[in-house]
Every structure is written in structure tokens, then in C-alpha cells.
XYZ file of N, CA and C in Angstrom:
216
model
N 20.085 18.381 21.639
C 19.120 17.328 20.834
C 19.965 16.836 19.696
N 20.826 17.606 19.251
C 21.697 17.158 18.134
C 22.571 15.987 18.644
N 23.110 16.296 19.672
C 23.954 15.162 20.349
C 23.417 14.013 20.739
N 22.035 13.911 20.946
C 21.234 12.626 21.207
C 21.052 12.043 20.055
N 20.702 12.682 18.842
C 20.444 12.197 17.629
C 21.716 11.536 17.033
N 22.800 12.083 17.317
C 24.138 11.542 16.940
C 24.381 10.298 17.665
N 24.214 10.222 18.970
C 24.346 9.022 19.650
C 23.588 7.979 19.345
N 22.238 8.150 18.850
C 21.261 7.109 18.532
C 21.646 6.759 17.249
N 22.031 7.529 16.186
C 22.584 7.167 15.015
C 23.935 6.302 15.014
N 24.720 6.736 15.893
C 25.990 5.753 15.940
C 25.667 4.433 16.583
N 24.746 4.276 17.510
C 24.634 3.030 18.060
C 23.755 2.262 17.017
N 22.595 2.793 16.234
C 22.123 2.128 15.137
C 23.058 1.514 14.322
N 23.834 2.316 13.724
C 24.823 1.922 12.718
C 25.881 0.977 13.335
N 26.354 1.011 14.461
C 27.371 0.119 15.095
C 26.644 -1.308 15.315
N 25.389 -1.342 15.547
C 24.632 -2.576 15.842
C 24.502 -3.306 14.597
N 24.477 -2.734 13.448
C 24.478 -3.307 12.181
C 25.737 -4.080 11.792
N 26.814 -3.663 12.451
C 28.067 -4.364 12.156
C 28.319 -5.463 13.081
N 27.567 -5.695 13.857
C 27.868 -6.759 14.953
C 27.343 -8.147 14.415
N 28.141 -9.072 14.884
C 27.945 -10.424 14.468
C 27.568 -11.284 15.590
N 26.433 -12.035 15.558
C 25.939 -12.618 16.596
C 25.814 -14.241 16.335
N 26.498 -15.145 17.348
C 26.229 -16.428 17.212
C 25.500 -16.874 18.513
N 24.947 -18.027 18.537
C 24.217 -18.706 19.752
C 24.788 -20.128 20.124
N 25.025 -20.232 21.279
C 25.459 -21.730 21.696
C 24.580 -21.945 22.812
N 23.931 -23.244 22.530
C 22.821 -24.008 23.539
C 23.534 -25.255 23.959
N 24.137 -25.195 25.047
C 24.788 -26.105 25.786
C 24.816 -26.219 27.340
N 25.317 -27.074 27.874
C 25.441 -27.187 29.322
C 26.891 -27.107 29.885
N 27.910 -27.010 28.981
C 29.158 -26.780 29.439
C 29.826 -25.397 29.306
N 29.016 -24.585 28.784
C 29.459 -23.063 28.605
C 30.305 -22.809 27.486
N 30.624 -23.730 26.536
C 31.587 -23.504 25.654
C 30.925 -22.486 24.496
N 31.776 -21.857 23.640
C 31.461 -20.906 22.681
C 30.758 -21.655 21.548
N 30.055 -20.991 20.586
C 29.567 -21.819 19.379
C 30.852 -21.833 18.416
N 30.843 -22.866 17.583
C 31.742 -22.973 16.496
C 31.716 -21.753 15.605
N 32.871 -21.294 15.135
C 33.018 -20.005 14.441
C 32.060 -20.246 13.043
N 31.828 -21.333 12.508
C 31.150 -21.514 11.474
C 29.679 -21.629 11.511
N 29.349 -21.532 12.642
C 27.806 -21.929 13.082
C 26.994 -20.597 13.540
N 25.984 -20.500 13.133
C 25.060 -19.413 13.744
C 24.466 -19.936 14.906
N 24.036 -20.991 14.883
C 23.494 -21.870 16.013
C 24.060 -23.170 16.512
N 24.609 -23.253 17.496
C 25.486 -24.424 17.850
C 24.829 -25.104 19.151
N 24.284 -26.274 18.858
C 23.490 -26.911 19.763
C 24.400 -28.250 20.155
N 24.764 -28.395 21.615
C 25.601 -29.425 21.992
C 25.030 -30.077 23.143
N 25.041 -31.376 23.100
C 24.575 -32.116 24.366
C 25.007 -33.500 24.347
N 25.255 -34.116 25.506
C 25.811 -35.489 25.472
C 24.690 -36.499 25.983
N 23.573 -35.862 26.346
C 22.577 -36.685 27.059
C 21.028 -36.423 26.425
N 20.940 -35.401 25.598
C 19.732 -34.976 25.041
C 19.825 -34.861 23.457
N 18.683 -34.739 22.945
C 18.558 -34.594 21.558
C 17.765 -33.373 20.921
N 17.743 -33.080 19.729
C 17.196 -31.876 19.042
C 15.926 -32.354 18.766
N 14.926 -31.521 18.973
C 13.613 -31.751 18.850
C 13.050 -30.703 17.828
N 12.878 -31.044 16.448
C 12.409 -30.110 15.416
C 10.792 -29.920 15.630
N 10.222 -28.892 14.978
C 8.713 -28.649 15.087
C 8.066 -29.905 14.369
N 6.887 -30.309 14.954
C 6.270 -31.465 14.572
C 4.954 -30.902 13.901
N 4.729 -31.478 12.761
C 3.509 -31.050 11.947
C 2.936 -32.195 11.169
N 1.636 -32.164 10.858
C 1.021 -33.001 9.886
C 1.498 -32.797 8.470
N 1.218 -33.684 7.520
C 1.473 -33.463 6.176
C 0.745 -32.324 5.618
N -0.612 -32.138 6.048
C -1.340 -31.022 5.678
C -0.930 -29.803 6.027
N -0.192 -29.662 7.191
C 0.316 -28.572 7.821
C 1.592 -28.179 6.957
N 2.395 -29.149 6.760
C 3.655 -28.752 6.220
C 3.423 -28.334 4.742
N 2.348 -29.012 3.989
C 2.006 -28.412 2.703
C 1.493 -27.212 2.506
N 0.840 -26.649 3.654
C 0.371 -25.304 3.789
C 1.426 -24.119 3.956
N 2.680 -24.584 4.150
C 3.728 -23.602 4.340
C 3.950 -22.991 2.986
N 3.847 -21.665 2.891
C 4.066 -20.932 1.597
C 5.560 -20.761 1.415
N 5.974 -21.132 0.222
C 7.509 -21.077 -0.102
C 8.446 -21.358 1.132
N 8.378 -22.748 1.416
C 9.414 -22.979 2.675
C 10.870 -22.897 2.009
N 11.784 -22.661 2.964
C 12.989 -22.475 2.905
C 13.721 -23.887 2.302
N 14.778 -23.895 1.584
C 15.555 -25.127 1.216
C 16.211 -25.498 2.626
N 16.027 -26.875 2.753
C 16.590 -27.293 3.736
C 15.910 -27.335 5.103
N 14.618 -26.800 5.059
C 13.758 -26.635 6.177
C 13.344 -28.046 6.943
N 13.601 -28.091 8.191
C 13.523 -29.458 9.050
C 12.324 -29.317 9.763
N 11.457 -30.403 9.478
C 10.128 -30.474 10.149
C 9.872 -32.080 10.343
N 9.420 -32.415 11.429
C 9.163 -33.913 11.709
C 7.606 -34.134 11.253
N 7.302 -34.964 10.382
C 5.920 -35.298 9.803
C 5.286 -36.264 10.833
N 4.261 -35.972 11.442
C 3.623 -36.666 12.508
C 2.679 -37.773 12.048
N 2.424 -37.772 10.650
C 1.513 -38.891 9.867
C 2.089 -39.304 8.788
């Protein structure tokens, strides 16, 4: 039982040290080192969430730089 707890503890501790980056592309390239999310395409665009002005205003404490497309 102690060995199992030790293994679980080590897995949890080591997972907190991992750094993750995500690339969304069609060419299989890795994300840029400075990016958490790297989206690349030569024939498509990025579509942010779409909301009305009322829905946008209802967001409690929006983050600085939040990207939303206003539909009205």
C-alpha cells in the first residue's frame, strides 16, 4: 500500500512540473516556443466566439485581452 501511495504521489508531483504547448495545424509542425497555443493555416482563419453585446456585457470580470466577435 505504501508503494502505491508513493507512486501516486510521484506521478502527481511530476505532472505539475510538465509544460504543455498545443499546435493546431495541418503540417505537423511544433508550436512556437513562446506560444501556449499556436494556430497555423494557409487556407483557413480563426473564428472566435460570437456573442451579442448583451451577452458580452454579462461576462463577470472578463480577462484583459478577451477576444469575442460582437454580432450586433
